[in-house]
Coordinates of C-alpha atoms in Angstrom, one line a residue:
Chain A
X1 CA -0.1 0.0 0.0
X2 CA 2.9 2.4 0.8
X3 CA 4.5 1.5 -2.3
X4 CA 1.5 2.2 -4.4
X5 CA 1.1 5.5 -2.7
X6 CA 4.8 6.5 -3.5
X7 CA 4.4 5.3 -7.2
X8 CA 0.9 7.1 -7.6
X9 CA 2.5 10.3 -6.4
X10 CA 5.2 9.8 -9.2
X11 CA 2.4 9.8 -11.9
X12 CA 0.9 13.0 -10.9
X13 CA 3.8 15.2 -12.3
X14 CA 3.2 13.8 -15.8
X15 CA 2.6 16.3 -18.5
X16 CA -0.2 14.3 -19.9
X17 CA -0.7 13.4 -23.5
X18 CA 1.1 15.5 -26.3
X19 CA -1.8 15.4 -28.7
X20 CA -5.5 15.8 -27.9
X21 CA -6.6 12.3 -29.1
X22 CA -3.4 10.4 -27.4
X23 CA -3.9 8.3 -24.4
X24 CA -2.4 9.7 -21.2
X25 CA 0.8 7.6 -20.9
X26 CA 0.2 7.5 -17.1
X27 CA -3.4 6.0 -17.3
X28 CA -2.2 2.6 -17.6
X29 CA 0.4 2.5 -14.9
X30 CA -2.2 4.6 -12.6
X31 CA -4.6 1.7 -13.1
X32 CA -2.2 -0.9 -12.2
X33 CA -1.1 1.1 -9.0
X34 CA -4.7 1.5 -7.9
X35 CA -5.3 -2.2 -8.3
X36 CA -2.0 -2.9 -6.3
X37 CA -3.1 -0.5 -3.5
X38 CA -6.7 -2.2 -3.4
X39 CA -4.9 -5.8 -3.2
X40 CA -2.4 -4.7 -0.9
X41 CA -5.4 -3.5 1.5
X42 CA -7.1 -6.8 1.0
X43 CA -4.0 -8.7 1.8
X44 CA -3.5 -6.7 4.9
X45 CA -7.0 -7.0 6.0
X46 CA -6.7 -10.9 5.7
X47 CA -3.4 -10.7 7.6
X48 CA -5.1 -9.1 10.7
X49 CA -7.8 -11.6 10.5
X50 CA -5.8 -14.4 10.2
X51 CA -3.8 -16.0 13.2
X52 CA -0.4 -14.7 13.3
X53 CA 2.4 -17.2 12.0
X54 CA 5.4 -17.4 14.1
X55 CA 8.9 -17.7 12.4
X56 CA 12.2 -18.2 13.8
X57 CA 14.2 -17.3 10.7
X58 CA 14.7 -13.6 10.4
X59 CA 14.4 -11.8 6.8
X60 CA 17.8 -10.8 6.7
X61 CA 20.7 -12.2 8.6
X62 CA 24.3 -10.7 9.3
X63 CA 25.4 -13.1 6.5
X64 CA 22.8 -12.3 4.0
X65 CA 23.1 -8.4 4.6
X66 CA 26.8 -8.7 4.2
X67 CA 26.7 -10.6 0.9
X68 CA 24.1 -8.0 -0.3
X69 CA 26.4 -5.2 0.6
X70 CA 29.4 -6.8 -1.2
X71 CA 27.2 -7.3 -4.2
X72 CA 26.0 -3.6 -4.3
X73 CA 29.8 -2.6 -4.1
X74 CA 30.7 -4.9 -6.7
X75 CA 28.0 -3.6 -9.2
X76 CA 28.8 0.0 -8.3
X77 CA 32.7 -0.4 -8.8
X78 CA 32.5 -3.0 -11.6
X79 CA 32.8 -0.5 -14.4
X80 CA 35.0 2.1 -12.8
X81 CA 37.7 -0.1 -11.1
X82 CA 37.5 -3.0 -13.7
X83 CA 36.0 -6.6 -14.0
X84 CA 39.1 -8.4 -12.8
X85 CA 40.0 -6.6 -9.5
X86 CA 36.4 -6.2 -8.3
X87 CA 35.3 -9.8 -9.3
X88 CA 38.3 -11.2 -7.2
X89 CA 37.7 -9.0 -4.3
X90 CA 33.8 -9.9 -4.4
X91 CA 34.6 -13.6 -4.5
X92 CA 37.0 -13.3 -1.6
X93 CA 34.6 -11.1 0.2
X94 CA 31.5 -13.5 -0.1
X95 CA 33.8 -16.5 0.9
X96 CA 35.0 -14.8 4.1
X97 CA 31.6 -13.7 5.2
X98 CA 30.5 -17.2 4.6
X99 CA 33.4 -18.1 7.0
X100 CA 36.1 -19.8 4.9
X101 CA 39.4 -18.8 6.2
X102 CA 42.0 -20.7 4.1
X103 CA 43.0 -17.5 2.3
X104 CA 45.7 -18.9 -0.1
X105 CA 43.2 -21.4 -1.3
X106 CA 40.5 -18.9 -1.7
X107 CA 42.6 -16.3 -3.5
X108 CA 43.9 -18.9 -5.8
X109 CA 40.5 -20.3 -6.6
X110 CA 39.0 -16.8 -7.1
X111 CA 41.8 -15.6 -9.5
X112 CA 41.5 -18.8 -11.7
X113 CA 37.6 -18.7 -11.9
X114 CA 37.7 -14.9 -12.7
X115 CA 40.5 -15.5 -15.4
X116 CA 38.6 -18.3 -17.0
X117 CA 35.3 -16.1 -17.2
X118 CA 37.3 -13.3 -18.6
X119 CA 39.0 -15.5 -21.3
X120 CA 35.7 -17.1 -22.1
X121 CA 33.8 -13.7 -22.6
X122 CA 36.7 -11.7 -24.3
X123 CA 38.2 -14.4 -26.7
X124 CA 35.5 -16.7 -27.3
X125 CA 32.2 -14.9 -27.0
X126 CA 34.0 -11.6 -28.1
X127 CA 31.9 -9.6 -25.4
X128 CA 34.3 -6.9 -23.9
X129 CA 34.3 -6.7 -20.1
X130 CA 35.1 -3.3 -18.3
X131 CA 38.9 -2.9 -17.7
X132 CA 38.2 0.1 -15.5
X133 CA 41.1 1.9 -14.0
X134 CA 42.6 -1.1 -12.2
X135 CA 41.8 -3.9 -14.7
Chain B
X1 CA 12.4 -26.1 -59.1
X2 CA 12.3 -28.7 -56.2
X3 CA 14.9 -31.3 -56.7
X4 CA 15.3 -33.9 -53.9
X5 CA 18.5 -35.1 -55.5
X6 CA 20.0 -31.7 -54.7
X7 CA 18.6 -31.6 -51.1
X8 CA 20.1 -35.1 -50.4
X9 CA 23.4 -34.0 -51.8
X10 CA 23.4 -30.8 -50.0
X11 CA 22.6 -32.6 -46.4
X12 CA 25.3 -35.3 -47.0
X13 CA 28.0 -33.1 -47.4
X14 CA 30.4 -33.6 -44.6
X15 CA 31.2 -29.8 -44.3
X16 CA 27.5 -29.1 -43.8
X17 CA 27.2 -31.7 -41.2
X18 CA 30.3 -30.5 -39.3
X19 CA 29.1 -26.9 -39.5
X20 CA 25.7 -27.9 -38.0
X21 CA 27.3 -29.9 -35.3
X22 CA 29.5 -27.1 -34.2
X23 CA 26.8 -24.6 -34.4
X24 CA 24.4 -26.8 -32.3
X25 CA 27.2 -27.2 -29.6
X26 CA 27.7 -23.4 -29.6
X27 CA 23.9 -22.9 -29.4
X28 CA 23.7 -25.1 -26.3
X29 CA 26.6 -23.4 -24.5
X30 CA 24.9 -20.1 -25.6
X31 CA 21.6 -21.0 -24.1
X32 CA 23.2 -22.6 -20.9
X33 CA 25.0 -19.3 -19.8
X34 CA 22.5 -17.0 -18.1
X35 CA 22.2 -13.8 -19.8
X36 CA 23.2 -15.2 -23.1
X37 CA 20.6 -16.1 -25.7
X38 CA 20.1 -17.8 -29.0
X39 CA 19.5 -14.4 -30.4
X40 CA 23.0 -13.2 -29.4
X41 CA 24.4 -16.5 -30.6
X42 CA 22.8 -16.1 -34.1
X43 CA 24.0 -12.5 -34.3
X44 CA 27.7 -13.5 -33.2
X45 CA 27.8 -16.4 -35.6
X46 CA 26.3 -14.3 -38.6
X47 CA 29.6 -12.9 -39.9
X48 CA 30.9 -16.5 -40.0
X49 CA 28.2 -17.5 -42.5
X50 CA 29.1 -15.1 -45.1
X51 CA 31.9 -17.4 -46.6
X52 CA 29.7 -20.5 -46.9
X53 CA 26.7 -21.6 -49.3
X54 CA 23.3 -20.0 -48.3
X55 CA 21.9 -23.5 -47.2
X56 CA 24.9 -24.1 -44.9
X57 CA 24.5 -20.5 -43.5
X58 CA 20.8 -21.1 -42.6
X59 CA 21.5 -24.5 -41.2
X60 CA 24.4 -23.0 -39.1
X61 CA 22.0 -20.3 -37.7
X62 CA 19.1 -22.8 -37.3
X63 CA 21.3 -25.2 -35.3
X64 CA 22.2 -22.4 -32.9
X65 CA 18.6 -21.5 -32.6
X66 CA 17.5 -25.1 -31.7
X67 CA 20.6 -25.7 -29.5
X68 CA 20.0 -22.6 -27.5
X69 CA 16.4 -23.5 -26.8
X70 CA 17.6 -26.7 -25.3
X71 CA 20.6 -25.2 -23.5
X72 CA 18.4 -22.9 -21.5
X73 CA 16.9 -25.9 -19.6
X74 CA 20.2 -26.7 -18.2
X75 CA 20.9 -23.9 -15.5
X76 CA 17.0 -23.8 -15.1
X77 CA 17.1 -27.3 -13.7
X78 CA 20.5 -27.2 -12.1
X79 CA 20.7 -23.7 -10.3
X80 CA 17.0 -22.6 -10.7
X81 CA 18.2 -19.8 -13.1
X82 CA 16.8 -19.9 -16.6
X83 CA 19.6 -19.7 -19.3
X84 CA 16.8 -18.1 -21.7
X85 CA 13.6 -16.3 -20.9
X86 CA 11.7 -19.1 -22.5
X87 CA 13.2 -21.6 -20.0
X88 CA 11.6 -19.8 -17.0
X89 CA 8.7 -22.4 -16.7
X90 CA 11.3 -25.4 -16.7
X91 CA 12.5 -24.0 -13.4
X92 CA 9.1 -24.7 -11.7
X93 CA 9.4 -28.5 -11.9
X94 CA 13.1 -29.0 -13.0
X95 CA 14.8 -27.5 -10.2
X96 CA 12.7 -29.4 -7.4
X97 CA 13.4 -32.6 -9.2
X98 CA 17.0 -31.8 -9.3
X99 CA 16.8 -30.9 -5.5
X100 CA 15.3 -34.5 -4.9
X101 CA 18.5 -36.0 -6.5
X102 CA 17.1 -36.6 -9.8
X103 CA 19.0 -34.1 -11.8
X104 CA 20.0 -36.4 -14.7
X105 CA 16.5 -37.7 -15.1
X106 CA 15.5 -33.9 -15.2
X107 CA 18.1 -33.0 -17.8
X108 CA 17.2 -36.1 -19.9
X109 CA 13.5 -35.2 -19.7
X110 CA 14.4 -31.8 -20.9
X111 CA 16.6 -33.1 -23.7
X112 CA 13.9 -35.6 -25.0
X113 CA 11.2 -33.0 -24.8
X114 CA 13.4 -30.5 -26.5
X115 CA 14.0 -32.9 -29.6
X116 CA 10.3 -33.9 -29.6
X117 CA 9.5 -30.1 -29.7
X118 CA 12.2 -29.4 -32.4
X119 CA 10.8 -32.2 -34.6
X120 CA 7.3 -31.0 -34.0
X121 CA 8.0 -27.5 -35.1
X122 CA 10.0 -28.8 -38.3
X123 CA 7.0 -30.9 -39.2
X124 CA 4.7 -27.8 -38.8
X125 CA 7.1 -25.8 -40.9
X126 CA 7.2 -28.5 -43.5
X127 CA 3.4 -29.1 -43.7
X128 CA 1.7 -26.3 -42.4
X129 CA 3.4 -23.3 -43.7
X130 CA 0.8 -22.2 -46.1
X131 CA -2.5 -22.5 -44.0
X132 CA -1.0 -21.3 -40.9
X133 CA 0.6 -18.3 -42.4
X134 CA -3.0 -17.2 -43.5
X135 CA -4.1 -17.6 -39.9
X136 CA -1.3 -15.5 -38.7
X137 CA -2.4 -12.6 -40.9
X138 CA -5.4 -12.1 -38.9
X139 CA -3.5 -11.6 -35.8
X140 CA -3.5 -7.9 -34.9
X141 CA -3.0 -5.7 -31.8
X142 CA -6.4 -7.0 -30.2
X143 CA -5.3 -10.5 -30.4
X144 CA -1.9 -9.7 -29.0
X145 CA -3.6 -8.1 -26.0
X146 CA -6.0 -11.1 -25.4
X147 CA -3.1 -13.6 -25.8
X148 CA -1.3 -11.8 -23.1
X149 CA -4.5 -11.9 -20.9
X150 CA -4.9 -15.6 -21.6
X151 CA -1.2 -16.2 -20.7
X152 CA -1.9 -14.1 -17.4
X153 CA -4.5 -16.7 -16.3
X154 CA -1.5 -18.9 -15.4
X155 CA -1.0 -16.9 -12.1
X156 CA -3.8 -19.1 -10.7
X157 CA -1.5 -21.9 -11.2
X158 CA 1.8 -20.2 -10.2
X159 CA 0.5 -19.0 -6.8
X160 CA -0.9 -22.3 -5.5
X161 CA -2.6 -21.4 -2.2
X162 CA -2.6 -17.8 -2.2
X163 CA -4.0 -16.2 -5.5
X164 CA -3.8 -12.7 -4.0
X165 CA -0.3 -13.0 -3.4
X166 CA 0.2 -14.1 -6.9
X167 CA -1.8 -11.4 -8.4
X168 CA 0.1 -8.8 -6.2
X169 CA 3.4 -10.2 -7.6
X170 CA 2.2 -10.1 -11.1
X171 CA 1.0 -6.4 -10.7
X172 CA 4.6 -5.6 -9.5
X173 CA 6.0 -7.2 -12.6
X174 CA 3.8 -5.5 -14.8
X175 CA 4.3 -2.0 -13.0
X176 CA 8.2 -2.8 -13.5
X177 CA 7.5 -3.2 -17.1
X178 CA 6.1 0.4 -17.3
X179 CA 9.6 2.0 -16.4
X180 CA 10.9 3.6 -19.5
X181 CA 9.2 5.0 -22.5
X182 CA 5.6 4.6 -23.2
X183 CA 5.3 2.2 -26.0
X184 CA 3.0 4.4 -28.0
X185 CA 3.7 7.8 -27.3
X186 CA 7.4 7.7 -26.3
X187 CA 6.8 9.7 -23.1
X188 CA 9.1 8.8 -20.2
X189 CA 7.6 7.2 -17.0
X190 CA 9.3 6.3 -13.7
X191 CA 12.6 7.2 -15.2
X192 CA 13.5 9.5 -12.1
X193 CA 15.1 11.8 -14.8
X194 CA 17.9 9.2 -15.5
X195 CA 18.8 8.4 -19.0
X196 CA 19.8 4.9 -18.1
X197 CA 16.3 4.0 -17.4
X198 CA 14.7 5.6 -20.6
X199 CA 15.0 2.1 -22.4
X200 CA 13.0 0.6 -19.5
X201 CA 14.1 -2.6 -17.5
X202 CA 15.8 -5.2 -19.5
X203 CA 13.8 -8.5 -19.1
X204 CA 16.8 -10.9 -18.9
X205 CA 18.9 -9.1 -16.4
X206 CA 15.8 -8.9 -14.2
X207 CA 15.0 -12.5 -14.6
X208 CA 18.7 -13.5 -13.8
X209 CA 18.2 -11.5 -10.6
X210 CA 14.8 -12.7 -9.8
X211 CA 15.9 -16.4 -9.9
X212 CA 19.7 -16.4 -9.3
X213 CA 20.1 -14.0 -6.4
X214 CA 17.6 -15.4 -4.2
X215 CA 18.9 -18.8 -4.7
X216 CA 22.4 -17.7 -3.8
X217 CA 21.2 -16.1 -0.8
X218 CA 19.3 -19.2 0.1
X219 CA 22.4 -21.1 -0.4
X220 CA 24.1 -18.8 2.1
X221 CA 21.7 -19.7 4.7
X222 CA 22.7 -23.4 4.0
X223 CA 26.4 -22.6 4.3
X224 CA 28.4 -25.6 5.3
X225 CA 26.2 -27.9 3.1
X226 CA 28.5 -29.6 0.4
X227 CA 25.9 -28.7 -2.3
X228 CA 22.8 -26.9 -3.0
X229 CA 21.1 -30.1 -4.1
X230 CA 20.8 -33.8 -3.0
X231 CA 23.6 -35.7 -4.7
X232 CA 22.1 -37.3 -7.8
X233 CA 21.7 -41.1 -7.6
X234 CA 23.1 -42.9 -10.5
X235 CA 20.2 -44.7 -11.9
X236 CA 20.7 -48.0 -14.0
X237 CA 19.1 -47.3 -17.6
X238 CA 18.2 -43.9 -16.9
X239 CA 17.9 -42.9 -20.5
X240 CA 15.6 -45.7 -21.4
X241 CA 13.5 -45.3 -18.3
X242 CA 13.1 -41.6 -18.9
X243 CA 12.3 -42.2 -22.6
X244 CA 9.6 -44.8 -21.3
X245 CA 8.2 -42.4 -18.9
X246 CA 8.3 -39.6 -21.6
X247 CA 6.3 -42.0 -23.9
X248 CA 3.6 -42.6 -21.1
X249 CA 3.1 -38.9 -20.8
X250 CA 3.1 -38.2 -24.6
X251 CA -0.2 -36.1 -24.4
X252 CA 1.7 -33.4 -22.4
X253 CA 4.2 -33.2 -25.2
X254 CA 1.4 -33.0 -27.6
X255 CA -0.2 -30.0 -25.7
X256 CA 3.3 -28.3 -25.6
X257 CA 3.8 -28.8 -29.4
X258 CA 0.5 -27.6 -30.5
X259 CA 0.9 -24.3 -28.2
X260 CA 4.3 -23.8 -29.4
X261 CA 3.5 -23.9 -33.0
X262 CA 0.5 -21.9 -32.8
X263 CA 2.0 -19.2 -30.5
X264 CA 5.3 -19.4 -32.6
X265 CA 3.6 -18.3 -35.8
X266 CA 1.9 -15.4 -34.1
X267 CA 4.1 -12.4 -34.7
X268 CA 5.9 -10.9 -31.7
X269 CA 4.5 -13.4 -29.2
X270 CA 7.6 -15.8 -29.0
X271 CA 8.6 -18.7 -26.9
X272 CA 8.3 -16.6 -23.6
X273 CA 4.6 -16.4 -23.7
X274 CA 4.1 -19.8 -25.4
X275 CA 5.7 -21.8 -22.4
X276 CA 3.5 -20.2 -19.9
X277 CA 0.5 -20.9 -21.9
X278 CA 1.8 -24.7 -22.6
X279 CA 2.6 -25.2 -18.7
X280 CA -0.9 -23.9 -17.8
X281 CA -2.7 -26.0 -20.4
X282 CA -0.6 -29.3 -19.5
X283 CA -1.5 -28.6 -15.8
X284 CA -5.4 -28.2 -16.5
X285 CA -5.4 -31.3 -18.6
X286 CA -3.6 -33.3 -16.0
X287 CA -5.2 -35.6 -13.5
X288 CA -3.0 -34.5 -10.9
X289 CA -2.6 -30.9 -11.3
X290 CA -1.6 -30.2 -7.7
X291 CA 1.7 -32.1 -8.3
X292 CA 2.9 -29.5 -10.8
X293 CA 5.6 -27.4 -9.1
X294 CA 6.7 -30.3 -6.9
X295 CA 9.1 -31.6 -9.6
X296 CA 7.3 -33.9 -11.9
X297 CA 8.3 -34.9 -15.5
X298 CA 5.0 -33.3 -16.9
X299 CA 6.3 -29.7 -15.7
X300 CA 9.5 -30.0 -17.6
X301 CA 8.0 -31.6 -20.8
X302 CA 5.4 -29.1 -21.4
X303 CA 7.6 -26.0 -21.6
X304 CA 10.4 -27.8 -23.1
X305 CA 8.6 -29.3 -25.9
X306 CA 6.7 -25.9 -26.4
X307 CA 9.8 -23.6 -26.6
X308 CA 11.5 -25.9 -29.3
X309 CA 8.4 -26.2 -31.2
X310 CA 8.3 -22.4 -31.2
X311 CA 11.7 -22.6 -33.2
X312 CA 9.6 -24.1 -36.3
X313 CA 6.5 -22.2 -35.7
X314 CA 8.2 -18.9 -35.6
X315 CA 10.0 -19.4 -38.9
X316 CA 6.8 -20.1 -40.9
X317 CA 5.6 -16.3 -41.0
X318 CA 9.4 -15.6 -41.4
X319 CA 9.8 -17.8 -44.5
X320 CA 6.5 -17.2 -46.2
X321 CA 5.7 -13.6 -45.2
X322 CA 8.9 -12.0 -44.1
X323 CA 7.4 -11.6 -40.5
X324 CA 9.6 -13.0 -37.8
X325 CA 7.6 -14.9 -35.1
X326 CA 10.5 -14.4 -32.4
X327 CA 13.6 -12.4 -31.7
X328 CA 15.9 -15.0 -33.0
X329 CA 13.7 -15.4 -36.2
X330 CA 14.1 -11.7 -36.7
X331 CA 17.9 -12.1 -36.6
X332 CA 17.6 -15.0 -38.9
X333 CA 15.5 -12.9 -41.5
X334 CA 18.3 -10.5 -41.6
X335 CA 20.7 -13.3 -42.4
X336 CA 18.3 -14.6 -45.1
X337 CA 18.3 -11.1 -46.8
X338 CA 22.1 -10.9 -46.4
X339 CA 22.4 -14.1 -48.6
X340 CA 20.2 -12.6 -51.2
X341 CA 17.0 -14.7 -50.2
X342 CA 13.8 -12.7 -50.2
X343 CA 11.0 -14.5 -48.0
X344 CA 7.6 -15.1 -49.7
X345 CA 6.0 -17.1 -52.4
X346 CA 9.1 -16.9 -54.5
X347 CA 11.4 -18.4 -51.9
X348 CA 9.4 -21.5 -52.0
X349 CA 9.2 -22.0 -55.8
X350 CA 12.6 -20.4 -57.1
X351 CA 14.8 -21.0 -54.1
X352 CA 12.7 -24.3 -53.0
X353 CA 16.0 -26.4 -52.9
X354 CA 17.7 -24.1 -50.2
X355 CA 14.3 -23.8 -48.1
X356 CA 13.4 -27.4 -48.2
X357 CA 17.3 -28.4 -47.5
X358 CA 17.1 -25.9 -44.5
X359 CA 13.8 -27.3 -43.3
X360 CA 14.7 -31.1 -43.6
X361 CA 18.3 -30.2 -42.2
X362 CA 16.6 -28.9 -39.1
X363 CA 15.5 -32.6 -38.5
X364 CA 19.2 -33.6 -38.6
X365 CA 20.2 -30.8 -36.4
X366 CA 17.7 -32.0 -33.9
X367 CA 19.2 -35.5 -34.0
X368 CA 22.6 -34.1 -33.5
X369 CA 21.5 -32.1 -30.5
X370 CA 20.2 -35.3 -28.8
X371 CA 23.5 -36.9 -29.0
X372 CA 25.2 -33.7 -28.0
X373 CA 22.9 -33.2 -25.2
X374 CA 23.6 -36.8 -23.9
X375 CA 27.3 -35.8 -23.8
X376 CA 26.4 -32.5 -22.2
X377 CA 24.1 -34.0 -19.6
X378 CA 27.2 -36.0 -18.2
X379 CA 29.2 -32.8 -18.0
X380 CA 26.7 -30.5 -16.5
X381 CA 25.5 -33.0 -13.9
X382 CA 28.9 -32.8 -12.4
X383 CA 28.2 -29.2 -11.3
X384 CA 26.3 -31.0 -8.5
X385 CA 29.4 -32.0 -6.7
X386 CA 30.5 -28.3 -6.5
X387 CA 30.6 -27.2 -3.0
X388 CA 27.9 -24.7 -1.9
X389 CA 30.2 -21.7 -1.2
X390 CA 32.0 -22.1 -4.8
X391 CA 28.5 -22.4 -6.3
X392 CA 27.3 -19.1 -4.6
X393 CA 30.2 -17.4 -5.9
X394 CA 29.9 -18.6 -9.3
X395 CA 26.2 -17.9 -9.5
X396 CA 26.7 -14.4 -8.3
X397 CA 29.8 -13.5 -10.6
X398 CA 28.1 -15.3 -13.7
X399 CA 25.0 -13.2 -12.9
X400 CA 26.6 -10.0 -12.7
X401 CA 28.8 -10.7 -15.9
X402 CA 25.8 -12.1 -17.7
X403 CA 23.6 -9.0 -16.9
X404 CA 26.3 -6.6 -17.9
X405 CA 27.2 -8.7 -21.1
X406 CA 23.9 -7.9 -22.7
X407 CA 24.2 -4.2 -23.3
X408 CA 27.5 -3.6 -21.6
X409 CA 25.2 -1.5 -19.2
X410 CA 25.9 -0.8 -15.6
X411 CA 22.1 -0.2 -15.2
X412 CA 21.4 -3.9 -16.3
X413 CA 23.6 -4.9 -13.3
X414 CA 21.9 -2.8 -10.8
X415 CA 18.6 -3.6 -12.1
X416 CA 19.6 -7.3 -11.7
X417 CA 20.6 -6.8 -8.1
X418 CA 17.5 -4.8 -7.4
X419 CA 15.2 -7.4 -8.7
X420 CA 17.3 -9.9 -6.8
X421 CA 16.6 -8.4 -3.4
X422 CA 13.0 -7.8 -4.4
X423 CA 12.8 -11.6 -5.3
X424 CA 14.4 -12.7 -2.1
X425 CA 11.9 -10.5 -0.2
X426 CA 9.1 -12.0 -2.0
X427 CA 10.3 -15.4 -1.5
X428 CA 10.6 -15.0 2.2
X429 CA 7.1 -13.4 2.3
X430 CA 5.7 -16.6 0.4
X431 CA 4.8 -14.7 -2.7
X432 CA 7.1 -16.4 -5.1
X433 CA 8.9 -14.9 -8.0
X434 CA 7.3 -16.5 -10.9
X435 CA 4.2 -14.3 -11.1
X436 CA 6.5 -11.2 -11.0
X437 CA 8.6 -12.6 -13.8
X438 CA 5.4 -13.3 -15.8
X439 CA 4.2 -9.7 -15.4
X440 CA 7.5 -8.5 -16.3
X441 CA 7.7 -10.6 -19.5
X442 CA 4.1 -10.0 -20.6
X443 CA 4.0 -6.4 -19.5
X444 CA 5.1 -4.5 -22.5
X445 CA 3.3 -6.9 -25.0
X446 CA 0.1 -6.3 -23.1
X447 CA 0.3 -2.6 -22.7
X448 CA 1.3 -2.2 -26.5
X449 CA -1.5 -4.5 -27.6
X450 CA -4.1 -2.6 -25.3
X451 CA -3.1 0.9 -26.4
X452 CA -2.8 0.0 -30.2
X453 CA -6.2 -1.7 -30.0
X454 CA -7.6 1.6 -28.2
X455 CA -6.0 3.8 -31.1
X456 CA -7.3 1.5 -33.9
X457 CA -10.7 1.0 -32.3
X458 CA -11.0 4.7 -32.1
X459 CA -9.8 5.2 -35.7
X460 CA -12.7 2.6 -36.7
X461 CA -15.1 4.3 -34.6
X462 CA -15.9 1.3 -32.5
X463 CA -13.4 0.5 -29.8
X464 CA -15.5 -2.3 -28.1
X465 CA -16.3 -3.9 -31.5
X466 CA -12.4 -3.9 -32.2
X467 CA -11.5 -5.6 -28.9
X468 CA -14.5 -8.2 -28.8
X469 CA -15.9 -9.1 -32.3
X470 CA -12.7 -10.2 -34.2
X471 CA -12.8 -14.1 -34.7
X472 CA -9.3 -14.6 -33.4
X473 CA -10.0 -12.4 -30.4
X474 CA -13.4 -14.2 -29.5
X475 CA -11.4 -17.5 -29.5
X476 CA -8.7 -16.2 -27.1
X477 CA -11.4 -14.6 -24.9
X478 CA -13.4 -17.9 -24.7
X479 CA -10.2 -19.6 -23.8
X480 CA -9.4 -17.1 -21.0
X481 CA -12.9 -17.3 -19.6
X482 CA -12.7 -21.1 -19.7
X483 CA -9.2 -20.9 -18.0
X484 CA -10.4 -18.5 -15.2
X485 CA -13.7 -20.3 -14.6
X486 CA -12.1 -23.7 -14.5
X487 CA -9.4 -22.2 -11.8
X488 CA -12.3 -20.8 -9.8
X489 CA -14.4 -24.0 -9.8
X490 CA -11.3 -26.1 -8.8
X491 CA -10.6 -23.7 -5.9
X492 CA -14.3 -23.9 -4.6
X493 CA -14.4 -27.7 -4.9
X494 CA -10.9 -28.0 -3.2
X495 CA -12.2 -25.9 -0.3
X496 CA -15.5 -27.9 -0.1
X497 CA -13.5 -31.2 -0.1
X498 CA -11.1 -29.8 2.7
X499 CA -14.3 -29.0 4.8
X500 CA -15.6 -32.4 4.4

């Protein structure tokens, strides 16, 4: 419901159709947003009436948040710093978060797998990967 | 003039056979890498076809197309990540089957179904080109809209237990497909004044995110386990047993094949929509629809037969009318023209030997994929032995690189991650990601069909008539009502029997 309110606010700033006989480009998303809000309200209503379900598993653990942070940093610096360095660092970061501490083995496996992916994309598939400022 | 001697000589040429085998292998690999696709494979191979004969060029590209449709099922089954958008439905039953330790059987089912679908599509291409091309000509914007609405009825199947949550997920997907320029007026929507969002959310990176990232995060929770899946149990005579089980369920393959050919010949529909329709129809006709989604053969057979039957179906309007039925067929149309072949009536008379060499050659290509697939199954099944932490890192790296490789765009990587986090939250909230993926895939086609129909209806002075009185539209509306009515009836009877 909150999401639909935010999205609906986004549609109000639209300039509307360019020509008189055009359909307003925001009309279709607006209809979807209203439906989303209505169904959200229905689901919330059902939730209030239903018996609360207990779960011991939290939505985000320290590990999942850590991996998500590594992934966001990876995506953010992937192009500016380059594929090779960021990929190796991301692999090492994720493995360390997961609790693996055999650094030499981890570093070797990370470098080898990143080199293999790089060779496959650049030489076999001819798809350039970003080299960035550090490669 | 059609000369079977020339066709036979073309197809027995060792160089042609070698080129087909190499292209089919390339296609399987392209399909199996999330983010890459048959369309990209055909485009990459196109420059290599300039120096060969036109029939060899067409067979090379056709083999890549067939191979990639099969290849997409491999990561769908093993790591719950569809290699191509058309393999999305294969994850529903393929991955649960792999989790049970039956990965080899799931992969073999996908292989046999792919070959069956491929041959079904080629048979349609050979025998139904003429009559079906006429039907596809009656397909306009209204039919495109109703086909999407019909495909959306699968939400009832995908969201077993809570249709409301399924509908909410699908609405999120439909809304996500609105990001970017309006399909008719070109006005920007939800772009937050950024140029990168003007082109909209790319479907393939979003699908990689929705399916790969939640799986990787789930693996994280199971850290310490040696693998994401139960180790596969080597079954004696697994090939023959799978073939026997496949034959017992041949009706599912029939449903998938018919849906694949029909949707394939409809311009712009493609395998992505077809597989959803086929999965839903197979589930509806099944005596045990409740077992779909738990890892049964029928759930792999329907989408895999269907997406390979689309290959033949999509080429019918391409060869006869010059209208491609899918994205790879559109690239193939370019290749056809590069080699000086003009689609249409003349192609089937003046260049008949080339066209029929190609059509019959696709049968050989599918048989080659069968043998190549048997080899690849043994290789890919080894992926199950990879420890969970390596698998997690590989999925994430391949996901990021796969998303980037499509358009060399950082926005694709970010949208992949964004969709991944949304997907993880949806799974934790028991919404599931499949309805959202369905909404995202169908969204732009649905909106375009709706708005074009409105405009055309206004131009004709009868909007309601344009939507509701065309014969093909009426058939699709009837099917939608039947599908919805059946789902409602099933839900009511299930509740009644639960009370009793």
